[in-house]
Short mmCIF file of C-alpha atoms and ligand atoms in Angstrom, two decimals:
data_model
loop_
_atom_site.label_atom_id
_atom_site.label_comp_id
_atom_site.label_asym_id
_atom_site.label_seq_id
_atom_site.Cartn_x
_atom_site.Cartn_y
_atom_site.Cartn_z
CA UNK J 1257 -87.26 14.86 11.39
CA UNK J 1258 -83.49 14.37 11.07
CA UNK J 1259 -80.19 15.57 12.38
CA UNK J 1260 -76.87 15.77 11.08
CA UNK J 1261 -73.38 16.24 12.81
CA UNK J 1262 -69.58 16.95 11.96
CA UNK J 1263 -67.04 16.71 14.28
CA UNK J 1264 -63.81 13.80 14.68
CA UNK J 1265 -64.45 10.47 14.36
CA UNK J 1266 -61.56 8.80 15.92
CA UNK J 1267 -59.72 5.97 17.73
CA UNK J 1268 -58.61 6.55 21.29
CA UNK J 1269 -56.19 5.56 23.48
CA UNK J 1270 -57.41 5.84 27.14
CA UNK J 1271 -56.11 5.13 30.38
CA UNK J 1272 -58.08 5.71 33.60
CA UNK J 1273 -57.50 4.21 37.32
CA UNK J 1274 -59.97 1.64 36.05
CA UNK J 1275 -58.25 0.10 32.92
CA UNK J 1276 -56.81 1.37 29.80
CA UNK J 1277 -57.87 0.57 25.81
CA UNK J 1278 -55.06 1.28 23.31
CA UNK J 1279 -57.18 1.46 20.45
CA UNK J 1280 -61.34 2.14 20.97
CA UNK J 1281 -63.92 3.73 18.23
CA UNK J 1282 -64.46 7.05 19.46
CA UNK J 1283 -64.47 11.23 18.64
CA UNK J 1284 -66.91 13.47 19.06
CA UNK J 1285 -69.20 12.60 16.19
CA UNK J 1286 -69.00 8.79 17.14
CA UNK J 1287 -69.69 9.27 20.65
CA UNK J 1288 -72.57 11.78 19.24
CA UNK J 1289 -73.96 9.82 16.74
CA UNK J 1290 -74.59 6.64 18.90
CA UNK J 1291 -76.15 8.23 21.75
CA UNK J 1292 -78.58 10.24 19.19
CA UNK J 1293 -79.67 7.45 17.51
CA UNK J 1294 -82.15 6.12 20.20
CA UNK J 1295 -84.01 9.15 19.35
CA UNK J 1296 -84.02 9.86 15.61
CA UNK J 1297 -81.96 9.28 12.09
CA UNK J 1298 -78.46 10.76 12.40
CA UNK J 1299 -76.19 11.57 9.86
CA UNK J 1300 -72.07 11.97 11.03
CA UNK J 1301 -70.02 13.72 8.30
CA UNK J 1302 -66.25 13.22 9.17
CA UNK J 1303 -63.21 11.05 7.31
CA UNK J 1304 -61.64 8.04 7.93
CA UNK J 1305 -58.89 6.63 6.66
CA UNK J 1306 -57.63 3.32 5.54
CA UNK J 1307 -57.46 1.72 9.29
CA UNK J 1308 -61.45 2.56 9.69
CA UNK J 1309 -63.07 -0.82 8.20
CA UNK J 1310 -66.52 -2.66 8.41
CA UNK J 1311 -65.63 -3.49 12.32
CA UNK J 1312 -66.19 0.28 12.96
CA UNK J 1313 -68.35 1.26 10.52
CA UNK J 1314 -70.92 -1.93 11.84
CA UNK J 1315 -71.27 -0.41 15.60
CA UNK J 1316 -72.72 2.55 13.96
CA UNK J 1317 -74.84 0.87 11.70
CA UNK J 1318 -76.02 -1.83 14.32
CA UNK J 1319 -77.61 1.46 15.48
CA UNK J 1320 -79.29 2.85 12.76
CA UNK J 1321 -76.80 5.24 12.18
CA UNK J 1322 -76.53 6.59 8.55
CA UNK J 1323 -73.27 6.04 7.29
CA UNK J 1324 -73.16 7.71 4.02
CA UNK J 1325 -71.53 10.98 4.88
CA UNK J 1326 -68.56 9.30 6.13
CA UNK J 1327 -65.77 10.08 3.80
CA UNK J 1328 -63.04 7.08 3.20
CA UNK J 1329 -59.89 9.12 2.78
CA UNK J 1330 -57.67 6.27 0.62
CA UNK J 1331 -54.14 6.46 2.05
CA UNK J 1332 -54.87 8.04 4.71
CA UNK J 1333 -55.05 7.49 8.75
CA UNK J 1334 -57.74 8.29 10.87
CA UNK J 1335 -57.84 11.22 13.46
CA UNK J 1336 -55.90 9.96 16.56
CA UNK J 1337 -55.95 11.32 20.44
CA UNK J 1338 -54.68 9.71 23.09
CA UNK J 1339 -55.94 10.36 26.93
CA UNK J 1340 -55.57 9.75 30.33
CA UNK J 1341 -57.41 10.59 33.86
CA UNK J 1342 -56.46 10.48 37.01
CA UNK J 1343 -58.42 9.46 40.15
CA UNK J 1344 -60.39 12.81 39.78
CA UNK J 1345 -62.05 11.87 36.25
CA UNK J 1346 -63.22 15.41 35.81
CA UNK J 1347 -60.84 16.81 33.05
CA UNK J 1348 -58.91 14.37 30.51
CA UNK J 1349 -55.32 14.92 30.41
CA UNK J 1350 -54.31 14.92 26.49
CA UNK J 1351 -51.28 12.53 25.73
CA UNK J 1352 -51.36 12.66 21.59
CA UNK J 1353 -53.84 14.70 19.25
CA UNK J 1354 -53.23 13.26 15.43
CA UNK J 1355 -55.25 15.51 12.93
CA UNK J 1356 -54.12 12.96 10.69
CA UNK J 1357 -57.11 12.72 7.74
CA UNK J 1358 -58.60 16.24 9.38
CA UNK J 1359 -55.63 18.18 8.26
CA UNK J 1360 -57.09 19.02 4.84
CA UNK J 1361 -60.82 17.84 5.06
CA UNK J 1362 -63.12 19.93 3.10
CA UNK J 1363 -66.62 18.88 3.91
CA UNK J 1364 -69.03 18.02 1.17
CA UNK J 1365 -72.09 16.90 2.24
CA UNK J 1366 -74.70 15.01 0.42
CA UNK J 1367 -78.14 16.68 -0.33
CA UNK J 1368 -79.75 14.51 2.32
CA UNK J 1369 -77.17 15.78 4.89
CA UNK J 1370 -77.61 19.24 3.84
CA UNK J 1371 -81.74 19.25 4.44
CA UNK J 1372 -81.44 18.23 8.14
CA UNK J 1373 -83.85 19.45 10.68
CA UNK J 1374 -81.52 20.26 13.47
CA UNK J 1375 -77.49 20.33 12.88
CA UNK J 1376 -74.71 19.88 15.56
CA UNK J 1377 -71.03 21.49 15.06
CA UNK J 1378 -69.28 18.77 17.40
CA UNK J 1379 -65.80 19.68 19.01
CA UNK J 1380 -63.71 20.14 15.66
CA UNK J 1381 -61.66 22.63 14.10
CA UNK J 1382 -64.05 25.99 13.80
CA UNK J 1383 -63.63 26.84 10.45
CA UNK J 1384 -65.30 23.43 9.67
CA UNK J 1385 -67.34 23.45 11.53
CA UNK J 1386 -68.62 27.25 10.06
CA UNK J 1387 -67.98 25.66 6.08
CA UNK J 1388 -70.32 22.75 7.16
CA UNK J 1389 -73.25 25.43 8.96
CA UNK J 1390 -73.12 27.51 5.62
CA UNK J 1391 -74.16 24.29 3.89
CA UNK J 1392 -76.87 23.76 5.87
CA UNK J 1393 -78.69 26.83 5.54
CA UNK J 1394 -82.43 26.07 6.03
CA UNK J 1395 -81.75 23.88 9.30
CA UNK J 1396 -84.57 24.84 12.24
CA UNK J 1397 -81.36 25.15 15.26
CA UNK J 1398 -77.73 24.85 14.92
CA UNK J 1399 -75.70 23.94 17.87
CA UNK J 1400 -71.64 23.68 18.67
CA UNK J 1401 -69.82 22.29 21.14
CA UNK J 1402 -65.52 22.82 21.37
CA UNK J 1403 -62.88 22.31 23.31
CA UNK J 1404 -59.78 24.25 25.18
CA UNK J 1405 -57.66 22.50 22.12
CA UNK J 1406 -59.72 24.43 19.44
CA UNK J 1407 -59.94 27.48 22.06
CA UNK J 1408 -56.14 27.83 22.39
CA UNK J 1409 -55.00 27.59 18.63
CA UNK J 1410 -58.12 28.94 16.91
CA UNK J 1411 -60.04 31.18 19.10
CA UNK J 1412 -60.96 34.15 16.60
CA UNK J 1413 -62.69 31.77 14.29
CA UNK J 1414 -64.19 29.92 17.17
CA UNK J 1415 -65.88 33.23 18.38
CA UNK J 1416 -67.01 33.67 14.31
CA UNK J 1417 -68.63 30.36 14.62
CA UNK J 1418 -69.97 30.65 17.77
CA UNK J 1419 -71.67 33.74 15.79
CA UNK J 1420 -73.75 31.78 13.65
CA UNK J 1421 -75.02 28.82 15.66
CA UNK J 1422 -78.28 29.02 18.16
CA UNK J 1423 -76.80 27.06 21.07
CA UNK J 1424 -73.77 26.44 22.59
CA UNK J 1425 -72.86 23.45 24.88
CA UNK J 1426 -69.46 23.43 26.27
CA UNK J 1427 -67.73 22.64 29.81
CA UNK J 1428 -67.71 25.27 32.07
CA UNK J 1429 -64.46 25.55 31.81
CA UNK J 1430 -63.91 25.75 28.93
CA UNK J 1431 -66.76 28.39 28.79
CA UNK J 1432 -64.62 30.50 31.65
CA UNK J 1433 -61.13 30.23 29.36
CA UNK J 1434 -62.65 31.03 25.70
CA UNK J 1435 -64.52 34.59 27.93
CA UNK J 1436 -61.72 34.77 30.36
CA UNK J 1437 -64.61 35.24 32.88
CA UNK J 1438 -64.11 33.47 35.90
CA UNK J 1439 -68.21 33.54 36.63
CA UNK J 1440 -70.34 31.04 35.09
CA UNK J 1441 -73.42 33.19 34.53
CA UNK J 1442 -71.28 36.26 33.41
CA UNK J 1443 -69.43 33.99 30.83
CA UNK J 1444 -72.72 32.24 29.49
CA UNK J 1445 -74.55 35.25 29.06
CA UNK J 1446 -70.99 36.52 27.32
CA UNK J 1447 -71.41 33.87 24.54
CA UNK J 1448 -74.92 34.18 24.49
CA UNK J 1449 -73.88 38.48 23.42
CA UNK J 1450 -71.62 36.60 20.92
CA UNK J 1451 -75.02 35.09 19.52
CA UNK J 1452 -76.30 32.01 20.22
CA UNK J 1453 -79.88 32.01 22.53
CA UNK J 1454 -78.97 28.94 24.34
CA UNK J 1455 -75.73 28.21 26.37
CA UNK J 1456 -75.68 25.24 27.90
CA UNK J 1457 -72.57 24.54 30.27
CA UNK J 1458 -71.32 21.10 31.18
CA UNK J 1459 -70.00 20.18 34.40
CA UNK J 1460 -68.99 16.41 34.58
CA UNK J 1461 -70.00 15.14 37.53
CA UNK J 1462 -71.85 18.01 38.81
CA UNK J 1463 -74.01 18.21 36.03
CA UNK J 1464 -75.29 20.63 33.33
CA UNK J 1465 -76.91 24.28 33.52
CA UNK J 1466 -79.19 26.07 30.92
CA UNK J 1467 -78.92 29.75 30.35
CA UNK J 1468 -81.61 31.43 27.71
CA UNK J 1469 -83.28 34.95 27.52
CA UNK J 1470 -86.16 33.50 30.08
CA UNK J 1471 -84.13 31.73 32.50
CA UNK J 1472 -82.08 29.26 34.08
CA UNK J 1473 -81.84 25.38 34.90
CA UNK J 1474 -79.72 23.56 36.45
CA UNK J 1475 -79.55 19.87 36.69
CA UNK J 1476 -77.21 17.39 38.86
CA UNK J 1477 -75.37 14.57 37.53
CA UNK J 1478 -77.49 10.68 37.94
CA UNK J 1479 -75.53 9.25 40.86
CA UNK J 1480 -73.39 6.71 39.67
CA UNK J 1481 -71.89 4.47 41.47
CA UNK J 1482 -69.25 2.97 38.91
CA UNK J 1483 -67.28 5.44 36.57
CA UNK J 1484 -64.81 3.91 34.66
CA UNK J 1485 -64.09 6.30 31.64
CA UNK J 1486 -65.49 9.47 31.03
CA UNK J 1487 -64.89 9.67 27.70
CA UNK J 1488 -67.45 10.32 25.68
CA UNK J 1489 -69.40 11.82 28.20
CA UNK J 1490 -70.31 15.46 26.88
CA UNK J 1491 -70.99 13.83 23.46
CA UNK J 1492 -73.05 11.16 24.43
CA UNK J 1493 -74.60 14.62 26.57
CA UNK J 1494 -75.08 16.02 23.28
CA UNK J 1495 -76.41 13.28 21.19
CA UNK J 1496 -78.64 12.06 23.76
CA UNK J 1497 -80.25 16.01 23.81
CA UNK J 1498 -80.25 17.07 20.40
CA UNK J 1499 -81.77 13.42 19.26
CA UNK J 1500 -84.48 14.20 22.03
CA UNK J 1501 -84.90 17.52 20.36
CA UNK J 1502 -85.42 16.66 17.10
CA UNK J 1503 -87.92 13.67 17.84
CA UNK J 1504 -89.47 16.77 19.00
CA UNK J 1505 -89.82 18.26 16.17
CA UNK J 1506 -86.76 20.52 16.45
CA UNK J 1507 -88.60 22.34 19.33
CA UNK J 1508 -86.26 24.35 21.67
CA UNK J 1509 -88.68 25.85 23.98
CA UNK J 1510 -87.15 25.85 27.89
CA UNK J 1511 -89.74 22.78 28.89
CA UNK J 1512 -88.30 20.78 25.77
CA UNK J 1513 -84.85 21.55 26.60
CA UNK J 1514 -85.10 20.77 30.28
CA UNK J 1515 -86.33 17.44 29.31
CA UNK J 1516 -83.48 17.21 26.68
CA UNK J 1517 -81.19 17.98 29.00
CA UNK J 1518 -82.11 14.86 31.25
CA UNK J 1519 -82.01 12.59 28.21
CA UNK J 1520 -78.99 13.84 27.40
CA UNK J 1521 -77.12 13.36 31.14
CA UNK J 1522 -79.24 9.82 31.10
CA UNK J 1523 -77.25 8.90 28.39
CA UNK J 1524 -74.01 10.00 29.43
CA UNK J 1525 -74.68 8.44 32.65
CA UNK J 1526 -74.34 4.69 30.58
CA UNK J 1527 -71.27 6.39 28.79
CA UNK J 1528 -69.07 6.61 31.72
CA UNK J 1529 -69.93 2.94 32.79
CA UNK J 1530 -67.67 1.49 30.38
CA UNK J 1531 -64.46 2.38 27.88
CA UNK J 1532 -65.65 4.23 25.37
CA UNK J 1533 -68.74 3.79 23.35
CA UNK J 1534 -68.80 -0.09 24.78
CA UNK J 1535 -71.72 0.32 27.11
CA UNK J 1536 -73.64 1.29 23.49
CA UNK J 1537 -73.26 -2.15 22.51
CA UNK J 1538 -75.89 -3.60 24.29
CA UNK J 1539 -77.88 -0.39 25.62
CA UNK J 1540 -81.73 -0.58 24.92
CA UNK J 1541 -83.88 2.56 24.16
CA UNK J 1542 -85.80 0.64 27.37
CA UNK J 1543 -83.07 1.05 29.74
CA UNK J 1544 -83.00 4.65 28.74
CA UNK J 1545 -86.63 5.39 29.53
CA UNK J 1546 -86.44 3.60 32.83
CA UNK J 1547 -83.29 5.62 33.99
CA UNK J 1548 -84.89 8.39 32.67
CA UNK J 1549 -88.11 8.27 35.14
CA UNK J 1550 -85.93 7.23 37.97
CA UNK J 1551 -83.44 10.71 37.33
CA UNK J 1552 -86.66 12.43 37.28
CA UNK J 1553 -88.27 11.00 40.38
CA UNK J 1554 -84.85 12.22 42.07
CA UNK J 1555 -84.56 15.36 40.89
CA UNK J 1556 -88.68 16.31 41.38
CA UNK J 1557 -87.64 18.89 44.04
CA UNK J 1558 -91.41 19.97 44.17
CA UNK J 1559 -92.84 16.43 45.27
CA UNK J 1560 -90.26 17.14 48.86
CA UNK J 1561 -92.53 17.60 51.62
CA UNK J 1562 -93.14 21.21 52.88
CA UNK J 1563 -92.34 21.02 56.86
P1 LIG U 2861 -65.42 13.85 25.62
O1 LIG U 2861 -66.86 13.72 24.83
O2 LIG U 2861 -65.91 15.46 25.52
O3 LIG U 2861 -64.88 13.24 26.31
O4 LIG U 2861 -64.85 14.12 24.19
C1 LIG U 2861 -64.17 12.60 24.03
C2 LIG U 2861 -64.03 12.60 22.42
O5 LIG U 2861 -63.31 13.40 21.82
C3 LIG U 2861 -62.90 11.83 21.85
O6 LIG U 2861 -63.41 10.40 21.64
C4 LIG U 2861 -61.80 12.36 21.08
O7 LIG U 2861 -61.22 11.01 19.92
C5 LIG U 2861 -62.44 13.47 20.76
N1 LIG U 2861 -61.12 14.43 20.61
C6 LIG U 2861 -60.14 14.62 21.50
N2 LIG U 2861 -59.58 15.87 21.34
C7 LIG U 2861 -60.11 16.36 20.36
C8 LIG U 2861 -59.98 17.46 19.27
N3 LIG U 2861 -58.60 18.53 19.22
N4 LIG U 2861 -60.46 17.62 18.43
C9 LIG U 2861 -61.75 16.70 18.05
N5 LIG U 2861 -61.93 15.79 19.28
C10 LIG U 2861 -61.42 15.04 19.64
#
């Protein structure tokens, strides 16, 4: 099984009440790939500039991420995002977005990348997401994420792209914004009416909710005492979730999706403990499995004794 992801590969400037970084390795495809690498073979697709060097490639390669489809644009600069979080770390304030090499990026996927079993269209210009979806004609399932930036600038294109995927994973506020529907249940239904079978609403520190034809499932976030930087929480959640689905033969039935969400939340809980993707440097599969088991115990409502 294998998983392909297209999305941003970036340098991030991040400020939170607990510190700052001027130039952290980031980008949706980076966080996603590192998280997914604990479960399966993953190939990120996206451009980088001359400022993206061996140190950055090494972080990915140490995790077994296949970097063949990262396109080096000579003379270009890597995508740059600057963001800030205040005490309520639920939402990032974007201070700066420099598309740089994404400005005229035309994705050219290798045969191996096109032959993937699962495809994730991480947060990037929706025309590019659709282009990649078209190149990967035979995938078992394709999923998509997006954000306010693209909803504001390219809504029509985003709706078209949503129409050609099986699953949508977006923040609850962004689902509401996209559908202009204040009620989350109705917003999820409106997105499902655009085509996808599955909608997963990411709710930051409150967890995530799953909407399918068969039902509904809600998962709290893992109760953490230390949150230093929420950047990458959504992408590591998606990476853990899709990586786990890929490791299960690409199944997307409700029971497998629930376990995948639990793995996704577990990955995100590690991510936010440190800045950017720094926690991934030391993270092991054993730590992930230990926390997953603990998480399952915390959320096992059926084990609460009847009174
Ligand atoms: P999240 O997981 O939602 O916290 O996403 C964090 C990542 O999204 C950061 O590492 C940024 O580099 C990336 N990012 C921010 N804005 C954009 C954008 N407009 N398009 C693509 N990626 C972005």
